[in-house]
């Protein structure tokens, strides 16, 4: 049986004798989708994907995520897609949380194992199949790319977080840092999908308030997170969405590391209308 250091959705349903103890919250500024509600009954099936199902945890929606969508994909052995992306203007990031996937980008083959990361620029030709004997689970973050005159399109690449160092924040004594797969100053990219790591007891000791929209999927550990005016407890498998300018802070309170996969929109002028 394949094991993984990262959280994945639970199978089945809670027992009929279970009490309601959920932590799901949906507000005008943020949302929390706890891992316990990501059950089989909320999966979707996607066109041109075989033996595959998806948990949709973020989508463009007025008052919710406005710049991106995010799926947790589960592909059974033999499943996958020859035509995975229906939108030629969409860029994507894949991050494998369990198993292995055979990815082809513009005719070149790659094996994505647990911790594997792939950036897929708009218009690239890619396919993905599970050629192993066990299911593979991965995050798929999608965003409509915002092209800029005079700036070339970003290129596809494949990495693994095991081979990518954590860049510790200045003044934190190496207790809070980010695994960055794209340089922040690379203006070809209009989104970043990184991994943020907190050592036990580490914190964001101020309320970040900024224009970037966030999606945070907790890969490992637990913490108390400040969202707008509320403190919420989060743990491995939970998803948080933060609207632009939603205040946020964090205290990592578990015995081990607290880590999450982070989406944010970056490096573009602000639109001057709501449409």
mmCIF file of N, CA, C and O in Angstrom, residues 145-214:
data_model
loop_
_atom_site.group_PDB
_atom_site.id
_atom_site.type_symbol
_atom_site.label_atom_id
_atom_site.label_comp_id
_atom_site.label_asym_id
_atom_site.label_seq_id
_atom_site.Cartn_x
_atom_site.Cartn_y
_atom_site.Cartn_z
ATOM 1 N N UNK A 145 -4.574 32.698 -18.042
ATOM 2 C CA UNK A 145 -3.328 33.459 -18.108
ATOM 3 C C UNK A 145 -3.584 34.870 -18.621
ATOM 4 O O UNK A 145 -4.343 35.081 -19.575
ATOM 5 N N UNK A 146 -2.925 35.849 -17.992
ATOM 6 C CA UNK A 146 -3.019 37.247 -18.407
ATOM 7 C C UNK A 146 -1.759 37.629 -19.170
ATOM 8 O O UNK A 146 -0.712 37.915 -18.576
ATOM 9 N N UNK A 147 -1.861 37.582 -20.490
ATOM 10 C CA UNK A 147 -0.713 37.911 -21.336
ATOM 11 C C UNK A 147 -0.435 39.409 -21.287
ATOM 12 O O UNK A 147 -1.344 40.225 -21.129
ATOM 13 N N UNK A 148 0.848 39.767 -21.442
ATOM 14 C CA UNK A 148 1.279 41.165 -21.448
ATOM 15 C C UNK A 148 2.154 41.382 -22.673
ATOM 16 O O UNK A 148 3.077 40.603 -22.937
ATOM 17 N N UNK A 149 1.872 42.444 -23.424
ATOM 18 C CA UNK A 149 2.659 42.747 -24.604
ATOM 19 C C UNK A 149 4.134 42.937 -24.230
ATOM 20 O O UNK A 149 4.463 43.641 -23.281
ATOM 21 N N UNK A 150 4.996 42.263 -24.961
ATOM 22 C CA UNK A 150 6.437 42.381 -24.735
ATOM 23 C C UNK A 150 6.992 41.404 -23.720
ATOM 24 O O UNK A 150 8.214 41.365 -23.517
ATOM 25 N N UNK A 151 6.142 40.628 -23.060
ATOM 26 C CA UNK A 151 6.608 39.614 -22.100
ATOM 27 C C UNK A 151 6.248 38.246 -22.661
ATOM 28 O O UNK A 151 5.073 37.962 -22.934
ATOM 29 N N UNK A 152 7.250 37.404 -22.836
ATOM 30 C CA UNK A 152 7.010 36.088 -23.427
ATOM 31 C C UNK A 152 6.264 35.174 -22.473
ATOM 32 O O UNK A 152 6.244 35.401 -21.252
ATOM 33 N N UNK A 153 5.636 34.157 -23.035
ATOM 34 C CA UNK A 153 4.937 33.179 -22.213
ATOM 35 C C UNK A 153 5.930 32.389 -21.365
ATOM 36 O O UNK A 153 7.061 32.132 -21.794
ATOM 37 N N UNK A 154 5.527 31.992 -20.155
ATOM 38 C CA UNK A 154 6.397 31.114 -19.374
ATOM 39 C C UNK A 154 6.490 29.745 -20.036
ATOM 40 O O UNK A 154 5.627 29.364 -20.827
ATOM 41 N N UNK A 155 7.539 29.022 -19.714
ATOM 42 C CA UNK A 155 7.734 27.694 -20.282
ATOM 43 C C UNK A 155 7.366 26.623 -19.267
ATOM 44 O O UNK A 155 7.401 26.837 -18.052
ATOM 45 N N UNK A 156 7.028 25.450 -19.779
ATOM 46 C CA UNK A 156 6.685 24.321 -18.911
ATOM 47 C C UNK A 156 7.918 23.837 -18.162
ATOM 48 O O UNK A 156 9.044 23.913 -18.661
ATOM 49 N N UNK A 157 7.706 23.330 -16.958
ATOM 50 C CA UNK A 157 8.793 22.675 -16.233
ATOM 51 C C UNK A 157 8.214 21.686 -15.229
ATOM 52 O O UNK A 157 7.043 21.756 -14.854
ATOM 53 N N UNK A 158 9.073 20.760 -14.830
ATOM 54 C CA UNK A 158 8.719 19.724 -13.854
ATOM 55 C C UNK A 158 9.760 19.743 -12.753
ATOM 56 O O UNK A 158 10.960 19.908 -13.008
ATOM 57 N N UNK A 159 9.317 19.595 -11.502
ATOM 58 C CA UNK A 159 10.217 19.598 -10.351
ATOM 59 C C UNK A 159 9.656 18.651 -9.295
ATOM 60 O O UNK A 159 8.620 18.015 -9.489
ATOM 61 N N UNK A 160 10.368 18.571 -8.177
ATOM 62 C CA UNK A 160 9.854 17.850 -7.014
ATOM 63 C C UNK A 160 10.234 18.651 -5.783
ATOM 64 O O UNK A 160 11.360 19.164 -5.695
ATOM 65 N N UNK A 161 9.310 18.779 -4.857
ATOM 66 C CA UNK A 161 9.594 19.617 -3.687
ATOM 67 C C UNK A 161 10.746 19.087 -2.859
ATOM 68 O O UNK A 161 11.430 19.840 -2.168
ATOM 69 N N UNK A 162 11.024 17.789 -2.950
ATOM 70 C CA UNK A 162 12.165 17.215 -2.214
ATOM 71 C C UNK A 162 13.487 17.814 -2.686
ATOM 72 O O UNK A 162 14.463 17.843 -1.930
ATOM 73 N N UNK A 163 13.526 18.244 -3.945
ATOM 74 C CA UNK A 163 14.756 18.785 -4.529
ATOM 75 C C UNK A 163 14.776 20.312 -4.535
ATOM 76 O O UNK A 163 15.702 20.913 -5.096
ATOM 77 N N UNK A 164 13.777 20.934 -3.929
ATOM 78 C CA UNK A 164 13.642 22.391 -3.947
ATOM 79 C C UNK A 164 13.796 22.912 -2.530
ATOM 80 O O UNK A 164 13.009 22.558 -1.652
ATOM 81 N N UNK A 165 14.779 23.749 -2.258
ATOM 82 C CA UNK A 165 15.038 24.160 -0.876
ATOM 83 C C UNK A 165 13.955 25.098 -0.339
ATOM 84 O O UNK A 165 13.314 25.845 -1.086
ATOM 85 N N UNK A 166 13.792 25.061 0.971
ATOM 86 C CA UNK A 166 12.941 26.038 1.646
ATOM 87 C C UNK A 166 13.721 27.334 1.793
ATOM 88 O O UNK A 166 14.874 27.333 2.235
ATOM 89 N N UNK A 167 13.116 28.444 1.424
ATOM 90 C CA UNK A 167 13.742 29.750 1.604
ATOM 91 C C UNK A 167 13.135 30.377 2.862
ATOM 92 O O UNK A 167 11.973 30.798 2.867
ATOM 93 N N UNK A 168 13.922 30.402 3.914
ATOM 94 C CA UNK A 168 13.419 30.856 5.203
ATOM 95 C C UNK A 168 13.262 32.373 5.215
ATOM 96 O O UNK A 168 14.091 33.105 4.690
ATOM 97 N N UNK A 169 12.175 32.828 5.811
ATOM 98 C CA UNK A 169 11.907 34.261 5.888
ATOM 99 C C UNK A 169 12.951 34.950 6.769
ATOM 100 O O UNK A 169 13.355 34.403 7.808
ATOM 101 N N UNK A 170 13.393 36.144 6.385
ATOM 102 C CA UNK A 170 14.386 36.859 7.208
ATOM 103 C C UNK A 170 13.861 37.121 8.617
ATOM 104 O O UNK A 170 12.684 37.445 8.811
ATOM 105 N N UNK A 171 14.742 36.932 9.592
ATOM 106 C CA UNK A 171 14.385 37.236 10.966
ATOM 107 C C UNK A 171 13.524 36.210 11.662
ATOM 108 O O UNK A 171 13.037 36.453 12.772
ATOM 109 N N UNK A 172 13.335 35.021 11.048
ATOM 110 C CA UNK A 172 12.484 34.001 11.662
ATOM 111 C C UNK A 172 13.277 32.855 12.277
ATOM 112 O O UNK A 172 12.686 31.876 12.741
ATOM 113 N N UNK A 173 14.606 32.936 12.257
ATOM 114 C CA UNK A 173 15.454 31.859 12.793
ATOM 115 C C UNK A 173 15.148 30.521 12.113
ATOM 116 O O UNK A 173 15.147 29.467 12.762
ATOM 117 N N UNK A 174 14.898 30.576 10.814
ATOM 118 C CA UNK A 174 14.609 29.371 10.019
ATOM 119 C C UNK A 174 13.415 28.595 10.568
ATOM 120 O O UNK A 174 13.408 27.360 10.615
ATOM 121 N N UNK A 175 12.371 29.308 10.934
ATOM 122 C CA UNK A 175 11.179 28.658 11.482
ATOM 123 C C UNK A 175 9.962 28.805 10.577
ATOM 124 O O UNK A 175 8.965 28.126 10.768
ATOM 125 N N UNK A 176 10.021 29.705 9.603
ATOM 126 C CA UNK A 176 8.900 29.914 8.686
ATOM 127 C C UNK A 176 9.498 30.228 7.322
ATOM 128 O O UNK A 176 10.313 31.136 7.200
ATOM 129 N N UNK A 177 9.144 29.440 6.314
ATOM 130 C CA UNK A 177 9.736 29.645 5.003
ATOM 131 C C UNK A 177 8.861 29.134 3.884
ATOM 132 O O UNK A 177 7.808 28.517 4.104
ATOM 133 N N UNK A 178 9.316 29.369 2.649
ATOM 134 C CA UNK A 178 8.543 29.041 1.458
ATOM 135 C C UNK A 178 9.385 28.246 0.473
ATOM 136 O O UNK A 178 10.534 28.597 0.206
ATOM 137 N N UNK A 179 8.815 27.173 -0.055
ATOM 138 C CA UNK A 179 9.396 26.438 -1.165
ATOM 139 C C UNK A 179 8.842 27.063 -2.434
ATOM 140 O O UNK A 179 7.662 26.898 -2.752
ATOM 141 N N UNK A 180 9.679 27.806 -3.148
ATOM 142 C CA UNK A 180 9.248 28.539 -4.332
ATOM 143 C C UNK A 180 9.694 27.801 -5.593
ATOM 144 O O UNK A 180 10.869 27.501 -5.761
ATOM 145 N N UNK A 181 8.752 27.559 -6.466
ATOM 146 C CA UNK A 181 9.065 26.884 -7.727
ATOM 147 C C UNK A 181 9.274 27.869 -8.867
ATOM 148 O O UNK A 181 9.744 27.481 -9.945
ATOM 149 N N UNK A 182 8.915 29.134 -8.639
ATOM 150 C CA UNK A 182 9.087 30.198 -9.631
ATOM 151 C C UNK A 182 9.676 31.399 -8.906
ATOM 152 O O UNK A 182 9.271 31.729 -7.787
ATOM 153 N N UNK A 183 10.637 32.073 -9.524
ATOM 154 C CA UNK A 183 11.207 33.265 -8.923
ATOM 155 C C UNK A 183 10.161 34.385 -8.852
ATOM 156 O O UNK A 183 9.464 34.644 -9.845
ATOM 157 N N UNK A 184 10.038 35.060 -7.718
ATOM 158 C CA UNK A 184 9.017 36.112 -7.588
ATOM 159 C C UNK A 184 9.151 37.224 -8.615
ATOM 160 O O UNK A 184 8.158 37.865 -8.982
ATOM 161 N N UNK A 185 10.377 37.482 -9.111
ATOM 162 C CA UNK A 185 10.600 38.575 -10.051
ATOM 163 C C UNK A 185 10.417 38.169 -11.513
ATOM 164 O O UNK A 185 10.602 39.004 -12.411
ATOM 165 N N UNK A 186 10.057 36.921 -11.764
ATOM 166 C CA UNK A 186 9.856 36.444 -13.134
ATOM 167 C C UNK A 186 8.472 36.890 -13.604
ATOM 168 O O UNK A 186 7.461 36.265 -13.292
ATOM 169 N N UNK A 187 8.414 37.979 -14.363
ATOM 170 C CA UNK A 187 7.142 38.579 -14.744
ATOM 171 C C UNK A 187 6.392 37.787 -15.804
ATOM 172 O O UNK A 187 5.253 38.139 -16.144
ATOM 173 N N UNK A 188 6.980 36.714 -16.303
ATOM 174 C CA UNK A 188 6.214 35.841 -17.196
ATOM 175 C C UNK A 188 5.074 35.175 -16.430
ATOM 176 O O UNK A 188 4.044 34.829 -17.016
ATOM 177 N N UNK A 189 5.268 34.999 -15.144
ATOM 178 C CA UNK A 189 4.287 34.273 -14.330
ATOM 179 C C UNK A 189 3.330 35.233 -13.644
ATOM 180 O O UNK A 189 3.757 36.206 -13.015
ATOM 181 N N UNK A 190 2.027 34.941 -13.760
ATOM 182 C CA UNK A 190 1.013 35.756 -13.096
ATOM 183 C C UNK A 190 0.327 35.012 -11.955
ATOM 184 O O UNK A 190 -0.687 35.473 -11.419
ATOM 185 N N UNK A 191 0.861 33.859 -11.594
ATOM 186 C CA UNK A 191 0.408 33.157 -10.386
ATOM 187 C C UNK A 191 1.588 32.396 -9.805
ATOM 188 O O UNK A 191 2.514 32.010 -10.528
ATOM 189 N N UNK A 192 1.568 32.226 -8.499
ATOM 190 C CA UNK A 192 2.537 31.381 -7.810
ATOM 191 C C UNK A 192 1.786 30.279 -7.070
ATOM 192 O O UNK A 192 0.762 30.549 -6.436
ATOM 193 N N UNK A 193 2.283 29.078 -7.178
ATOM 194 C CA UNK A 193 1.793 27.957 -6.371
ATOM 195 C C UNK A 193 3.010 27.415 -5.636
ATOM 196 O O UNK A 193 3.878 26.777 -6.243
ATOM 197 N N UNK A 194 3.091 27.725 -4.349
ATOM 198 C CA UNK A 194 4.253 27.402 -3.524
ATOM 199 C C UNK A 194 3.847 26.500 -2.369
ATOM 200 O O UNK A 194 2.668 26.212 -2.167
ATOM 201 N N UNK A 195 4.831 26.095 -1.576
ATOM 202 C CA UNK A 195 4.571 25.373 -0.322
ATOM 203 C C UNK A 195 5.143 26.203 0.818
ATOM 204 O O UNK A 195 6.304 26.630 0.767
ATOM 205 N N UNK A 196 4.320 26.459 1.819
ATOM 206 C CA UNK A 196 4.741 27.223 2.992
ATOM 207 C C UNK A 196 4.921 26.252 4.158
ATOM 208 O O UNK A 196 4.067 25.388 4.399
ATOM 209 N N UNK A 197 6.042 26.399 4.882
ATOM 210 C CA UNK A 197 6.388 25.495 5.985
ATOM 211 C C UNK A 197 6.577 26.293 7.269
ATOM 212 O O UNK A 197 7.285 27.312 7.283
ATOM 213 N N UNK A 198 5.951 25.827 8.352
ATOM 214 C CA UNK A 198 6.157 26.371 9.693
ATOM 215 C C UNK A 198 6.703 25.271 10.579
ATOM 216 O O UNK A 198 6.146 24.165 10.634
ATOM 217 N N UNK A 199 7.773 25.556 11.280
ATOM 218 C CA UNK A 199 8.230 24.650 12.315
ATOM 219 C C UNK A 199 7.288 24.769 13.515
ATOM 220 O O UNK A 199 6.569 25.774 13.661
ATOM 221 N N UNK A 200 7.243 23.753 14.402
ATOM 222 C CA UNK A 200 6.356 23.836 15.564
ATOM 223 C C UNK A 200 6.578 25.117 16.365
ATOM 224 O O UNK A 200 7.711 25.483 16.674
ATOM 225 N N UNK A 201 5.493 25.817 16.649
ATOM 226 C CA UNK A 201 5.566 27.053 17.412
ATOM 227 C C UNK A 201 5.831 28.300 16.598
ATOM 228 O O UNK A 201 5.777 29.415 17.128
ATOM 229 N N UNK A 202 6.099 28.154 15.300
ATOM 230 C CA UNK A 202 6.344 29.314 14.455
ATOM 231 C C UNK A 202 5.046 30.067 14.195
ATOM 232 O O UNK A 202 3.950 29.523 14.363
ATOM 233 N N UNK A 203 5.177 31.310 13.747
ATOM 234 C CA UNK A 203 3.972 32.120 13.567
ATOM 235 C C UNK A 203 4.161 33.175 12.492
ATOM 236 O O UNK A 203 5.289 33.540 12.137
ATOM 237 N N UNK A 204 3.051 33.641 11.954
ATOM 238 C CA UNK A 204 2.992 34.922 11.254
ATOM 239 C C UNK A 204 2.469 35.898 12.296
ATOM 240 O O UNK A 204 1.270 35.911 12.592
ATOM 241 N N UNK A 205 3.331 36.701 12.901
ATOM 242 C CA UNK A 205 2.938 37.475 14.089
ATOM 243 C C UNK A 205 2.326 38.838 13.770
ATOM 244 O O UNK A 205 2.349 39.729 14.596
ATOM 245 N N UNK A 206 1.816 38.983 12.562
ATOM 246 C CA UNK A 206 1.131 40.225 12.190
ATOM 247 C C UNK A 206 0.024 39.849 11.216
ATOM 248 O O UNK A 206 0.048 38.769 10.621
ATOM 249 N N UNK A 207 -0.957 40.713 11.047
ATOM 250 C CA UNK A 207 -2.072 40.412 10.171
ATOM 251 C C UNK A 207 -1.757 40.874 8.748
ATOM 252 O O UNK A 207 -1.840 42.054 8.431
ATOM 253 N N UNK A 208 -1.351 39.924 7.903
ATOM 254 C CA UNK A 208 -1.122 40.246 6.496
ATOM 255 C C UNK A 208 -2.438 40.724 5.884
ATOM 256 O O UNK A 208 -3.476 40.085 6.061
ATOM 257 N N UNK A 209 -2.391 41.833 5.171
ATOM 258 C CA UNK A 209 -3.576 42.357 4.496
ATOM 259 C C UNK A 209 -3.116 42.889 3.150
ATOM 260 O O UNK A 209 -2.424 43.904 3.087
ATOM 261 N N UNK A 210 -3.448 42.172 2.078
ATOM 262 C CA UNK A 210 -2.888 42.523 0.769
ATOM 263 C C UNK A 210 -3.827 42.114 -0.350
ATOM 264 O O UNK A 210 -4.820 41.419 -0.134
ATOM 265 N N UNK A 211 -3.480 42.515 -1.555
ATOM 266 C CA UNK A 211 -4.362 42.342 -2.707
ATOM 267 C C UNK A 211 -4.399 40.906 -3.215
ATOM 268 O O UNK A 211 -5.309 40.533 -3.959
ATOM 269 N N UNK A 212 -3.447 40.071 -2.855
ATOM 270 C CA UNK A 212 -3.390 38.720 -3.405
ATOM 271 C C UNK A 212 -4.520 37.853 -2.857
ATOM 272 O O UNK A 212 -4.726 37.756 -1.655
ATOM 273 N N UNK A 213 -5.222 37.207 -3.773
ATOM 274 C CA UNK A 213 -6.185 36.183 -3.379
ATOM 275 C C UNK A 213 -5.413 34.907 -3.040
ATOM 276 O O UNK A 213 -4.395 34.607 -3.667
ATOM 277 N N UNK A 214 -5.893 34.167 -2.057
ATOM 278 C CA UNK A 214 -5.177 32.966 -1.618
ATOM 279 C C UNK A 214 -6.075 31.736 -1.639
ATOM 280 O O UNK A 214 -7.257 31.805 -1.292
#
